[in-house]
Every structure is written in C-alpha cells, then in structure tokens.
PDB file of C-alpha atoms in Angstrom:
ATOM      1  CA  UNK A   1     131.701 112.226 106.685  1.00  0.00           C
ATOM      2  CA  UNK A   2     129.973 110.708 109.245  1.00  0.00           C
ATOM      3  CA  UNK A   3     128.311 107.371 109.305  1.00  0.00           C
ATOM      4  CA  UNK A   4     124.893 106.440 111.037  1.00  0.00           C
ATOM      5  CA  UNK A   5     124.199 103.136 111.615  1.00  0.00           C
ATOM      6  CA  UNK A   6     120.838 101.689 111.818  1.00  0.00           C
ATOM      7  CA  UNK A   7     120.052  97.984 113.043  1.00  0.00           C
ATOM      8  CA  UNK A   8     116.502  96.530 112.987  1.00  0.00           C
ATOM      9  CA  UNK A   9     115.568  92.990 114.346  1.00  0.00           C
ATOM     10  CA  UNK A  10     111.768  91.647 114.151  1.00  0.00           C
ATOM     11  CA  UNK A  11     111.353  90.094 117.468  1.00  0.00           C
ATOM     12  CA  UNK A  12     112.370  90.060 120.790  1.00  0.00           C
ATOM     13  CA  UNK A  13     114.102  86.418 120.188  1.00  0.00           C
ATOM     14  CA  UNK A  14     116.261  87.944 117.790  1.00  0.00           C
ATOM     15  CA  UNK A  15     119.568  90.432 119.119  1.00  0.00           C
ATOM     16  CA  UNK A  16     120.290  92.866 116.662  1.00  0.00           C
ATOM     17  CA  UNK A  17     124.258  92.371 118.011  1.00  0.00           C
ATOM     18  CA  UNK A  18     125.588  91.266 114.575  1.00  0.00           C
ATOM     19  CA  UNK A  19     124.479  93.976 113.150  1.00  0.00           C
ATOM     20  CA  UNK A  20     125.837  96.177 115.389  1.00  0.00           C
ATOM     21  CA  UNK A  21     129.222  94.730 115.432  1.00  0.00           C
ATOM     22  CA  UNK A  22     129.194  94.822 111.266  1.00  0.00           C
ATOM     23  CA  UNK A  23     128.348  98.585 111.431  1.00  0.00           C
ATOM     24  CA  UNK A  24     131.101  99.517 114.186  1.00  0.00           C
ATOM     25  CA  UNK A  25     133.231  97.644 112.107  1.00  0.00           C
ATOM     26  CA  UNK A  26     132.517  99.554 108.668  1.00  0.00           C
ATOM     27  CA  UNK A  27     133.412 102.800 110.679  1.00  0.00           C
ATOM     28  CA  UNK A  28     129.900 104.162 112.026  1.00  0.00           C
ATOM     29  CA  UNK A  29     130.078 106.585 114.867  1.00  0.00           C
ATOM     30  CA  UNK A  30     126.580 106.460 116.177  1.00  0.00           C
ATOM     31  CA  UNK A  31     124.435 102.899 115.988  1.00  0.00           C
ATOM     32  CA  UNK A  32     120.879 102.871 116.707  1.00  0.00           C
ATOM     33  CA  UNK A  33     118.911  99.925 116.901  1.00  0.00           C
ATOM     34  CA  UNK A  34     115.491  99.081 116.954  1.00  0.00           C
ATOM     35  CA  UNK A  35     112.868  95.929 117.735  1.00  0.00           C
ATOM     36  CA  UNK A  36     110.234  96.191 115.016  1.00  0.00           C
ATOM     37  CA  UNK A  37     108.527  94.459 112.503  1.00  0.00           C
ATOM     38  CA  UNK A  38     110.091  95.205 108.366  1.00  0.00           C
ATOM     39  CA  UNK A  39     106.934  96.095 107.166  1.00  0.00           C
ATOM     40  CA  UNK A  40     105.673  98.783 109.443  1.00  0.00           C
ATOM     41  CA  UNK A  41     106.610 102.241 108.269  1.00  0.00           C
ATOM     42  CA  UNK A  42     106.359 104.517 111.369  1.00  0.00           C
ATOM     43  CA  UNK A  43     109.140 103.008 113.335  1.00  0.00           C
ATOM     44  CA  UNK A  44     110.087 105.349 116.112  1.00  0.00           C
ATOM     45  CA  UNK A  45     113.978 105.416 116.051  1.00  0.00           C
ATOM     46  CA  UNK A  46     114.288 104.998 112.631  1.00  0.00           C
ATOM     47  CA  UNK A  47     111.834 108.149 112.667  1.00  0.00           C
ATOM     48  CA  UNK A  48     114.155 110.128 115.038  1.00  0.00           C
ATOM     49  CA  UNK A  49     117.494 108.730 112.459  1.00  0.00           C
ATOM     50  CA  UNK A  50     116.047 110.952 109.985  1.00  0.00           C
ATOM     51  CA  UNK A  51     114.996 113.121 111.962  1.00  0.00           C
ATOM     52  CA  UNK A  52     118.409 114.527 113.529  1.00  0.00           C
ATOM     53  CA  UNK A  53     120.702 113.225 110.244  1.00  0.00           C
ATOM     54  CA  UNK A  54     122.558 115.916 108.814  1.00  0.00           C
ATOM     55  CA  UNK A  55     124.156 117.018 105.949  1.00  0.00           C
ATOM     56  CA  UNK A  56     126.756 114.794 104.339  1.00  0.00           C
ATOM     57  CA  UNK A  57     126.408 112.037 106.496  1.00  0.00           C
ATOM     58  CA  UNK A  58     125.166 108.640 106.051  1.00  0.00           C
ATOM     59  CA  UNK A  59     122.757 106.604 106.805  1.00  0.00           C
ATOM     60  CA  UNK A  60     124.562 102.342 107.244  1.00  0.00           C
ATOM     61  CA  UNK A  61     122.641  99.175 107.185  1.00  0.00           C
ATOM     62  CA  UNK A  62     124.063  95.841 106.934  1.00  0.00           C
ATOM     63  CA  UNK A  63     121.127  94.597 104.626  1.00  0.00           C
ATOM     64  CA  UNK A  64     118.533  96.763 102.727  1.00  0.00           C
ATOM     65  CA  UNK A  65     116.054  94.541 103.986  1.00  0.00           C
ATOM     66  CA  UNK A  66     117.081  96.017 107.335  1.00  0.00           C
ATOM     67  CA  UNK A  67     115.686  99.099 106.622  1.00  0.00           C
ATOM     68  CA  UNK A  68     112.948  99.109 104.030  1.00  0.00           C
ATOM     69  CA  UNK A  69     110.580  95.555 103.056  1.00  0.00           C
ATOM     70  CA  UNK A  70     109.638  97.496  99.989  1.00  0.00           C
ATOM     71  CA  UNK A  71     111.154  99.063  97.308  1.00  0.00           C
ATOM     72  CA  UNK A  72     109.145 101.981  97.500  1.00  0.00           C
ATOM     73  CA  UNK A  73     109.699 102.248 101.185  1.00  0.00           C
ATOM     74  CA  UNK A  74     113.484 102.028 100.227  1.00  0.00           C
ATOM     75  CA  UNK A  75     113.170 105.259  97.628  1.00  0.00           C
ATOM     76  CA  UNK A  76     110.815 106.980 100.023  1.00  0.00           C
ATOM     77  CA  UNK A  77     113.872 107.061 102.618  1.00  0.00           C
ATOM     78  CA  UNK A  78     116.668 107.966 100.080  1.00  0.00           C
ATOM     79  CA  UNK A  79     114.895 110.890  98.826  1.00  0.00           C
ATOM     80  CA  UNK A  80     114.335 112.066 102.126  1.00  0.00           C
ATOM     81  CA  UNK A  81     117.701 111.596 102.679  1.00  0.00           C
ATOM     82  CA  UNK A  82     118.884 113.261  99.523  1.00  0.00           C
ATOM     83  CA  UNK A  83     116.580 116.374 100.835  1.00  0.00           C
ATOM     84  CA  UNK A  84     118.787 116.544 103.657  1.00  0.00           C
ATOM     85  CA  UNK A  85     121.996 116.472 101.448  1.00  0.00           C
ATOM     86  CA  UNK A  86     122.638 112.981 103.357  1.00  0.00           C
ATOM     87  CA  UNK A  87     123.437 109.631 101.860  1.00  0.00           C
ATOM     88  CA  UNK A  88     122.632 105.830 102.214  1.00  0.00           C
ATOM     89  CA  UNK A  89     124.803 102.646 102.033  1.00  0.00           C
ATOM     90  CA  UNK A  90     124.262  99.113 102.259  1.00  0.00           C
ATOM     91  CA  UNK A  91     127.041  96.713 103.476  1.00  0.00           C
ATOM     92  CA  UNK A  92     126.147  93.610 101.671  1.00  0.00           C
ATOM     93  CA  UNK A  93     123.807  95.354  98.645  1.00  0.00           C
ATOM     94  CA  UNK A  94     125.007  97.608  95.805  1.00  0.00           C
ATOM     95  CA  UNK A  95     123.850 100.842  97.128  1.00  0.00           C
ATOM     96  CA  UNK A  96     125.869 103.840  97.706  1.00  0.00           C
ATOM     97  CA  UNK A  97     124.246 107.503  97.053  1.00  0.00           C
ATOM     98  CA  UNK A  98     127.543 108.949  97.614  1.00  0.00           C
ATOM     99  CA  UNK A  99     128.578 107.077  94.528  1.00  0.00           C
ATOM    100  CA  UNK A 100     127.989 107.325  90.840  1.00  0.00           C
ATOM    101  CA  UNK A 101     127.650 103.732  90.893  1.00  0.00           C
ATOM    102  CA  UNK A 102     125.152 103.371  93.974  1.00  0.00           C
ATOM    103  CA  UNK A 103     123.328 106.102  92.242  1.00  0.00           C
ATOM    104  CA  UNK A 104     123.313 104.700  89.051  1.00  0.00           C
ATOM    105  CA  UNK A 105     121.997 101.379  90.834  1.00  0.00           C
ATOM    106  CA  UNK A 106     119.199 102.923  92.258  1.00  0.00           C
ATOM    107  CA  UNK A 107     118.184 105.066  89.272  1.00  0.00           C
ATOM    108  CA  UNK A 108     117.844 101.120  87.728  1.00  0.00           C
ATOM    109  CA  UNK A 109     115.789 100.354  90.960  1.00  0.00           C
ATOM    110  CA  UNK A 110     113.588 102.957  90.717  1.00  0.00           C
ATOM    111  CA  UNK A 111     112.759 102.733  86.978  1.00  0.00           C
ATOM    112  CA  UNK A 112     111.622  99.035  87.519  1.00  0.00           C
ATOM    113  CA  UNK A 113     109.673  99.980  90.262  1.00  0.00           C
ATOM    114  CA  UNK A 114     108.085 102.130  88.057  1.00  0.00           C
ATOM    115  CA  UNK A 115     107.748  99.391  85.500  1.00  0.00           C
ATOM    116  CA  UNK A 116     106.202  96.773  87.628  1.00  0.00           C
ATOM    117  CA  UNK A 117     103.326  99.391  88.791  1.00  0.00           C
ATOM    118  CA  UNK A 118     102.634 100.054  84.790  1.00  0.00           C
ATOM    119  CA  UNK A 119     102.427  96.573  84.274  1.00  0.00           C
ATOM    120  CA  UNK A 120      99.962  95.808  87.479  1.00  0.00           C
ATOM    121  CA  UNK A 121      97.879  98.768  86.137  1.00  0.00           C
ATOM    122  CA  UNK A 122      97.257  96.906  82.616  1.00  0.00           C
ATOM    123  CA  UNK A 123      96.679  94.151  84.340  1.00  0.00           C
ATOM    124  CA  UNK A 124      94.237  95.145  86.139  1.00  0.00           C
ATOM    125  CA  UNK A 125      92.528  97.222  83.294  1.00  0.00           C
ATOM    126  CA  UNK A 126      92.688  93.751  80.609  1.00  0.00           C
ATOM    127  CA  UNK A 127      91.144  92.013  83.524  1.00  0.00           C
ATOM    128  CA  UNK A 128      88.095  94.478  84.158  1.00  0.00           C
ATOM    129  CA  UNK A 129      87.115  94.653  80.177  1.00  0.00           C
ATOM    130  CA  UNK A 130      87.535  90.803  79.922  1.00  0.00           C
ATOM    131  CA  UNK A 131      84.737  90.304  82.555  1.00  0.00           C
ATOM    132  CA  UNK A 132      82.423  93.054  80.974  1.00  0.00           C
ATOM    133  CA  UNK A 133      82.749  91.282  77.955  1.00  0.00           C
ATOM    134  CA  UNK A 134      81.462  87.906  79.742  1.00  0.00           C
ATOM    135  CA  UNK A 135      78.718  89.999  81.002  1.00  0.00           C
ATOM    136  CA  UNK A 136      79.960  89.999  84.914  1.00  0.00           C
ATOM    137  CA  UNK A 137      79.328  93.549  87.161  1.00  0.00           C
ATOM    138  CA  UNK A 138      82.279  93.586  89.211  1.00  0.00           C
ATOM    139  CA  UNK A 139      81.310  94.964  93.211  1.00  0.00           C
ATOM    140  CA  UNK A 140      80.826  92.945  96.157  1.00  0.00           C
ATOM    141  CA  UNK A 141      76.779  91.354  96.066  1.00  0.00           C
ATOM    142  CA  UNK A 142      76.671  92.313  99.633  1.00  0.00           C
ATOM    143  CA  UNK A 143      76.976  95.980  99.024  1.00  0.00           C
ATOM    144  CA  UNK A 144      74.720  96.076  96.398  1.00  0.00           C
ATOM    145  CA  UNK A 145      72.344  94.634  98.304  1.00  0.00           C
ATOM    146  CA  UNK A 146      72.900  97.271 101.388  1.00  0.00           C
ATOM    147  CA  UNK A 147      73.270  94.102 103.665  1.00  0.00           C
ATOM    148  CA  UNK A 148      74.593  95.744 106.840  1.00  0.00           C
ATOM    149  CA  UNK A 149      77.268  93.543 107.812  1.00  0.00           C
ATOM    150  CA  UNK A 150      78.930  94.085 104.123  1.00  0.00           C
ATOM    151  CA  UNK A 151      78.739  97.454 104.987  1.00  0.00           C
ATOM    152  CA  UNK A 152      80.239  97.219 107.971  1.00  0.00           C
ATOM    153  CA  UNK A 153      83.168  95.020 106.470  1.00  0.00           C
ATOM    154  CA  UNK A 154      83.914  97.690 103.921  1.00  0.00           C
ATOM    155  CA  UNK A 155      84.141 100.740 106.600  1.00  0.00           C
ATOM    156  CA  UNK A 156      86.595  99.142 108.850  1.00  0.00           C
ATOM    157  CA  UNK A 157      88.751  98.004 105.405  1.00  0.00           C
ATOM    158  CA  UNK A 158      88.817 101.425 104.485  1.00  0.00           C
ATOM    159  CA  UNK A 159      89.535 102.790 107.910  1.00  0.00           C
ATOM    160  CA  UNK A 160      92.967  99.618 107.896  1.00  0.00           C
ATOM    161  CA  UNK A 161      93.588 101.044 104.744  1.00  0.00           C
ATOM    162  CA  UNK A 162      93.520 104.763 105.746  1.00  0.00           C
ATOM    163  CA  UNK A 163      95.971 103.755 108.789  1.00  0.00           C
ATOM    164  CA  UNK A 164      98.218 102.242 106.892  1.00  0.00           C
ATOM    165  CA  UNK A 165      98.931 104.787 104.527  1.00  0.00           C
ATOM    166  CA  UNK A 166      99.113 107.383 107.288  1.00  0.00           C
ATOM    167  CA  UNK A 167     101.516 104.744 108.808  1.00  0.00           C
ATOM    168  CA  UNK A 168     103.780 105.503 105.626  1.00  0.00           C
ATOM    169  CA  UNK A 169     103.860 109.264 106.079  1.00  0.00           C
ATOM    170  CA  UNK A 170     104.239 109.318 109.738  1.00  0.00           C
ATOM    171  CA  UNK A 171     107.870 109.896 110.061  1.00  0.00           C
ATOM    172  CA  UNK A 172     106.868 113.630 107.787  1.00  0.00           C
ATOM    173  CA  UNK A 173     104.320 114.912 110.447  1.00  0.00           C
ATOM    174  CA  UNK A 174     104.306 112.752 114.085  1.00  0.00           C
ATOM    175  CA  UNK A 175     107.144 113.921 115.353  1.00  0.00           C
ATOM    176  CA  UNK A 176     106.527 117.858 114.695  1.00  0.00           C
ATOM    177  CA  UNK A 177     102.617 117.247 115.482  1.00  0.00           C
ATOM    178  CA  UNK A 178     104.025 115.564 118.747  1.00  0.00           C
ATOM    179  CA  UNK A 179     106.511 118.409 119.477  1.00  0.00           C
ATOM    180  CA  UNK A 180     104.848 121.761 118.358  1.00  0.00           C
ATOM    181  CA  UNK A 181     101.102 121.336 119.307  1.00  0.00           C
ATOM    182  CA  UNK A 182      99.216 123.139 120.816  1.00  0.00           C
ATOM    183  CA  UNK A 183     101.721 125.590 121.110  1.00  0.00           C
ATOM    184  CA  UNK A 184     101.690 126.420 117.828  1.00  0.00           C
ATOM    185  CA  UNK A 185      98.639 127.365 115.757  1.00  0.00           C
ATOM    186  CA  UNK A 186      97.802 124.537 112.862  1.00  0.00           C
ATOM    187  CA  UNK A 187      98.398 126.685 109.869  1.00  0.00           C
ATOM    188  CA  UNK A 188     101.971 127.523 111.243  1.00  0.00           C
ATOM    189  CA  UNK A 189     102.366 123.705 112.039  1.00  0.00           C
ATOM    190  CA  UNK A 190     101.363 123.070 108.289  1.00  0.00           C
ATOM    191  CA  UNK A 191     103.642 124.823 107.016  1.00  0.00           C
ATOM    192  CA  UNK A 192     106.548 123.512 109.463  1.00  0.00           C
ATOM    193  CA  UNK A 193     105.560 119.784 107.798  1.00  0.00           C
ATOM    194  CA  UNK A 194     105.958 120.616 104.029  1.00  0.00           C
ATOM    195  CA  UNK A 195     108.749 122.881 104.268  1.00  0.00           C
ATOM    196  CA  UNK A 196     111.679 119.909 103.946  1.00  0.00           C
ATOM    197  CA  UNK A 197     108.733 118.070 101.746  1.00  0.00           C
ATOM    198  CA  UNK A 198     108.513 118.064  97.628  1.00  0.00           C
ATOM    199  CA  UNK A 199     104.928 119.524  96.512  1.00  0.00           C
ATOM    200  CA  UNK A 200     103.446 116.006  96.200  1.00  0.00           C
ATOM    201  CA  UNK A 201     103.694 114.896  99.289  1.00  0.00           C
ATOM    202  CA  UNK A 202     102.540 118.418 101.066  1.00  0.00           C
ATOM    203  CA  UNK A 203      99.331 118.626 103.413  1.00  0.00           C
ATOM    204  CA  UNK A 204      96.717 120.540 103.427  1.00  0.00           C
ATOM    205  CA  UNK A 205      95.300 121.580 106.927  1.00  0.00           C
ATOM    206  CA  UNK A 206      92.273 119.724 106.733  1.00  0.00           C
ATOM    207  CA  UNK A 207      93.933 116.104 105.533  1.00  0.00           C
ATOM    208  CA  UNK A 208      97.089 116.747 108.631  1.00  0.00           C
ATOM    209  CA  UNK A 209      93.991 117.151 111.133  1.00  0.00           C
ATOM    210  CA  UNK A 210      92.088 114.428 109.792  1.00  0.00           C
ATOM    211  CA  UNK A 211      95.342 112.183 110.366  1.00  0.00           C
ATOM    212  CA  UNK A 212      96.350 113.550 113.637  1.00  0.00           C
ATOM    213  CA  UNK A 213      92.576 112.771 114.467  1.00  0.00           C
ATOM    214  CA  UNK A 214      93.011 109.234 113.732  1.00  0.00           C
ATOM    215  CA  UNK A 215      96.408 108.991 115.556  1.00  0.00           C
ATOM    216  CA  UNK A 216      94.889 110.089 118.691  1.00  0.00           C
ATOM    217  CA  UNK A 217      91.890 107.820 118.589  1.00  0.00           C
ATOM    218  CA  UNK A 218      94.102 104.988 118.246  1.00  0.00           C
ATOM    219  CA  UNK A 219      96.566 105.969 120.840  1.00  0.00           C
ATOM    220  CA  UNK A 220      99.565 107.224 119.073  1.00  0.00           C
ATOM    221  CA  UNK A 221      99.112 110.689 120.072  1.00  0.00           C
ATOM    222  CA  UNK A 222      98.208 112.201 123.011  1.00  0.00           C
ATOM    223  CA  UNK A 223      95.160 114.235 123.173  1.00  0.00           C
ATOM    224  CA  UNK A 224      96.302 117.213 124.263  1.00  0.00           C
ATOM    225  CA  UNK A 225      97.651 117.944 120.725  1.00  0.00           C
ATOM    226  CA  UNK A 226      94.168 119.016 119.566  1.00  0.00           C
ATOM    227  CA  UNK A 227      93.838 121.631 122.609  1.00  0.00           C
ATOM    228  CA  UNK A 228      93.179 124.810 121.217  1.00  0.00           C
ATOM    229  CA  UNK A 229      96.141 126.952 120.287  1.00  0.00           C
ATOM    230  CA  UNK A 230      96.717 129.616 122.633  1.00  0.00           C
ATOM    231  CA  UNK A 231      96.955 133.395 122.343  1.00  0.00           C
ATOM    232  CA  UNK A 232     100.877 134.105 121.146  1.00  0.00           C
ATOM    233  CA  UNK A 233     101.654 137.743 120.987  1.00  0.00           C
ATOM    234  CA  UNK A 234     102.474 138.941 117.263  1.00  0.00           C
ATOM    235  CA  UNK A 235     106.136 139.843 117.838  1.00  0.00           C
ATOM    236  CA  UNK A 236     106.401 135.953 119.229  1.00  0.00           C
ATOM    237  CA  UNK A 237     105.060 133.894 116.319  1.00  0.00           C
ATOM    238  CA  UNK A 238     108.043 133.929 113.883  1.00  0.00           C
ATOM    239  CA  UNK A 239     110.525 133.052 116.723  1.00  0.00           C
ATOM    240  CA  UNK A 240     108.176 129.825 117.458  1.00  0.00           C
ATOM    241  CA  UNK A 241     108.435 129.070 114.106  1.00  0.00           C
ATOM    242  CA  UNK A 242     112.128 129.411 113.443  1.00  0.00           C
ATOM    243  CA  UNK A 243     112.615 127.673 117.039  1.00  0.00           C
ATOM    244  CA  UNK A 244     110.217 124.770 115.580  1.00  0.00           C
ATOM    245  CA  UNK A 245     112.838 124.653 112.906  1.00  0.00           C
ATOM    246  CA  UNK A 246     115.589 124.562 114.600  1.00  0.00           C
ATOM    247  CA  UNK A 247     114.176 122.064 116.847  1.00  0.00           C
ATOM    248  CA  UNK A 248     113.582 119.317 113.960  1.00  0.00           C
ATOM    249  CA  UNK A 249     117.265 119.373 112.715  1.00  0.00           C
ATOM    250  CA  UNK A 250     119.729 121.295 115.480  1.00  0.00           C
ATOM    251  CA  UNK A 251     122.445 120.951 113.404  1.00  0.00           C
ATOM    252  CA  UNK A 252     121.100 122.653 110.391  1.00  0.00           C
ATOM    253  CA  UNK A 253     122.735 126.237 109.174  1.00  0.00           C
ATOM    254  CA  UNK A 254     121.032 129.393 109.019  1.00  0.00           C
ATOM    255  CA  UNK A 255     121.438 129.684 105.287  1.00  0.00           C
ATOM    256  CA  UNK A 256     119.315 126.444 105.435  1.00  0.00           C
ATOM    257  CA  UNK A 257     116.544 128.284 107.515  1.00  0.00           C
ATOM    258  CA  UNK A 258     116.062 131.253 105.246  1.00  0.00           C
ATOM    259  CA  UNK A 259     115.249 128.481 102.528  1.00  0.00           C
ATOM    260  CA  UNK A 260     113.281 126.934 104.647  1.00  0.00           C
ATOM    261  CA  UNK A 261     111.269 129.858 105.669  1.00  0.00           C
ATOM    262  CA  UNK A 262     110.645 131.192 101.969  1.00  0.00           C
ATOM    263  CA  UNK A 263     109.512 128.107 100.791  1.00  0.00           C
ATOM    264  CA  UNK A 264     107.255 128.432 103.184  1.00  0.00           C
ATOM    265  CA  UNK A 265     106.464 131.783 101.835  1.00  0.00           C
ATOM    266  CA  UNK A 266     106.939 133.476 105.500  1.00  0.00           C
ATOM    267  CA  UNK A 267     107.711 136.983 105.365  1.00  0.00           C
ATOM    268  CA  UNK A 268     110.181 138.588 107.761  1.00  0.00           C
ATOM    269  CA  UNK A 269     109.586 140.749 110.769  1.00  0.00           C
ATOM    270  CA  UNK A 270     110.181 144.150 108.012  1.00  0.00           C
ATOM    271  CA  UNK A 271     107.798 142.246 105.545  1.00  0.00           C
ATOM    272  CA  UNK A 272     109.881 141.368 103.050  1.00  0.00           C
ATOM    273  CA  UNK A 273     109.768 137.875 101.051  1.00  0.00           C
ATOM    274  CA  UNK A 274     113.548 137.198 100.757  1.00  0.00           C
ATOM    275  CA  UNK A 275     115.300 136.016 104.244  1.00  0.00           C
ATOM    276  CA  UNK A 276     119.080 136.982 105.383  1.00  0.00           C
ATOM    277  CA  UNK A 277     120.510 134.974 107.680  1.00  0.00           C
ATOM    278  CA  UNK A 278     121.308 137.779 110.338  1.00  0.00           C
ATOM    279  CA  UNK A 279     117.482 137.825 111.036  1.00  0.00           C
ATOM    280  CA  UNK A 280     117.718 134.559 111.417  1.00  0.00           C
ATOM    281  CA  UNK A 281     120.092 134.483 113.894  1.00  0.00           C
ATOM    282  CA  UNK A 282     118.401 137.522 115.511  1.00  0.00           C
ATOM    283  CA  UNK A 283     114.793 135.004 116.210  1.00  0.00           C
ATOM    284  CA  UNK A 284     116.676 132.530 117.442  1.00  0.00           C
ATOM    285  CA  UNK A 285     118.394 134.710 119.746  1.00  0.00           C
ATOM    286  CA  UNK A 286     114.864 135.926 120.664  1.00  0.00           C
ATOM    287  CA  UNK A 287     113.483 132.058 120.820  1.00  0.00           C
ATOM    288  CA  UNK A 288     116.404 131.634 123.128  1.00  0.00           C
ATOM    289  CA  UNK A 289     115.451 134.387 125.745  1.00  0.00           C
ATOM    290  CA  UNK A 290     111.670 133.287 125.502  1.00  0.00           C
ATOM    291  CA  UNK A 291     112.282 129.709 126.410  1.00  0.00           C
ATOM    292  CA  UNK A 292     111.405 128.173 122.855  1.00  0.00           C
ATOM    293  CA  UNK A 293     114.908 126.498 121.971  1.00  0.00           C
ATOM    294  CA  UNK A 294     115.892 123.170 124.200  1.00  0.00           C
TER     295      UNK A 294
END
C-alpha cells in the first residue's frame, strides 16, 4: 500500500524539512511539498496529489492542520479520497481511513461538524426574530438608500465571496478545464468533471463557464481555454473522451473507465448504454494512434 506524503509550510521563512524527514520516516515513497497559505483551497500540488493518487494508497501528513484549516476542508478531501478507493492518515492526530478506528473518529468529526452548523443556523434565526420584535429592519441603510458607493461595496463582496467558493471547488474542475479545453467541446468537458463527483457537487454547463470565466479574468487560466471548440470528426469524440480520462488518473483500470463512462451516461461506439472493457481498451488504442494519450 503505498504512502503519499504531503508537506505544507505558510511562508517562505519556514522549510517544510521536518516534515519531510517525519514522512520518509513513517515509510512514504513519494513526498510532495508545497509553500502556501492553510486556508486557501486551490493549492496547486496538493491539487495534482489528488489528482494522480490511486487506489489503495494513502495520502500522509504529519499534522491535519497541514493539510486542511477547516474541518470541512478536511472531509471535503477524505471523501474525495474515499471516491478514489484511497485513504488518509495523520502522524500526530487520530485519523486513519484505513482503520475502523480512524473511521470511526472521523464519523465523530463529521457529525459535530454537522452539529455546530445546526447550532449557528438557530442562532442566527433567534437573533433575526429578536430584532423584529424590537422593531429593527435588518439591511445595510446604504443600500436602501441606493447610495452608490454601498452599492459598489456590496458587488465586489459578492464577487470575494463568489471567488472564494470557486477557490474550494477548484481542485474538481481547473485542472481538466486547464488540460482538455478547447480541444474538447464544453458539454463533453462537463461531463469529464462530474463523472468521479457525487450528484451534489455536479455542474451544470452554464455555472462551470461562469467559473472558468472568472478564473481567466483574474489570471488563473489562460484565455485560450474559452477558444471555440474545434470541428472533431464523429468517429474521434469518444477516444478524446476516454483519453481525457485516462489522462486525469493514468493509473486507473479499465473496469474503472466503463463506470466512469456510464455514469456519465455515454453510449458506446454500437450504441449501447452498458460499457465492456475491451472497447475500452480498443479507444484508447485509437487515442494512442491519434496523438490524444501523453
């Protein structure tokens, strides 16, 4: 089973060298590390860790704080991790997913993360009646009034907030945004994001454009991501798509692409709904000869 390691320091003052030498000791085989700040989401390498891990191995960090500054940050990972058939462990912290205990620990971390976001709701609700009662109309004066520079405050707070959620998503749909467009049409590339995704976190086209909109006006992502698609033959299409695949997670089996491909609800090259994995192997082949596969 092998283990990943992942070391994160803040700033550039800081060497992420203990860390490293903790992880090498506890038996990983690969170590990436990584100069960013705990709070921001859409951290490159950690993007690409998750990216390439496979099944059964595991993702190391000396600390949980390491990894996540958030609890739901921290579930947000595992369960993409758990998608993947892939674990997590902690050095210092009681976390193992390959354990019943680690599991059983984060079962109790989730539920009172759960907990505290039913108690901030009621919170927030007791507050709001308690100042209708006292007669106070909750809103900022400033908008009510129209005044212009309110206005203006509001737009750009909505437009940090927007960012940062995207921010917290990034590591779904950057990195195939970055690698498939424009080669691939956006529908196709839609469907490429929520395959590995559960339902409520899937995109429709219009939202994944919006995003990738925002990304590019800000400099994430290049530009030439919202070319226009160009013309691919019929008989290419699926072989883009299983390349596309193949491309996110080399190491994963073709069994793992036919489930892939029908939860995407592609049909094969005959039409049908269920996928074998000879056909599989037969569009790589194809992807191969055509120059789609690295």
């Amino acid at each position: 089973m092998p283990l990943i390691g992942y070391a994160r320091v803040s700033t550039e003052d800081q060497t992420p060298l203990p860390q490293s030498q903790a992880l090498k000791s506890a038996g990983c085989v690969e170590i990436h590390e990584e100069q960013a700040s705990g709070g921001n989401r859409a951290r490159p390498v950690l993007a690409r860790v998750l990216e390439r891990i496979g099944k059964g191995d595991t993702l190391v960090v000396v600390r949980i704080d390491r990894l996540a500054r958030s609890l739901s940050h921290l579930l947000e990972v595992i369960e993409r991790l758990e998608a993947k058939n892939a674990f997590f462990r902690s050095l210092t912290d009681p976390i193992d997913t390959s354990s019943p205990q680690g599991k059983f620990t984060l079962q109790v971390l989730g539920a009172a993360a759960e907990f505290e976001r039913a108690l901030i709701r009621e919170r927030t609700k007791a507050g709001l009646a308690s100042a209708r009662t006292k007669g106070r109309v909750g809103g900022n004066p400033g908008l009510r009034a129209r005044d212009p520079a309110a206005l203006r405050k509001v737009r750009l707070a909505r437009q940090d907030g927007y960012m940062e959620r995207l921010n917290e998503t990034a590591q779904d749909w950057v990195p195939h945004v970055r690698r498939l467009r424009p080669d691939l049409a956006w529908e196709d590339v839609v469907r490429i994001v929520n395959g590995p995704l559960p339902r409520e976190r899937q995109w429709t086209q219009s939202r994944l454009l919006r995003a990738v909109n925002a990304y590019v006006r800000d400099g994430f992502l290049p530009p030439t991501v919202l070319d226009r698609a160009g013309r691919r033959e019929t008989d290419d299409r699926l072989p883009a798509i299983v390349a596309a695949i193949k491309g996110a997670d080399p190491d994963i089996t073709l069994q793992a692409i036919c489930t892939r491909l029908e939860a995407m609800r592609e049909r094969t090259p005959r039409g049908r709904t269920s996928w074998q994995p000879s056909s599989v192997k037969m569009l790589l082949e194809r992807a191969e000869r055509l120059g789609l596969l690295e």
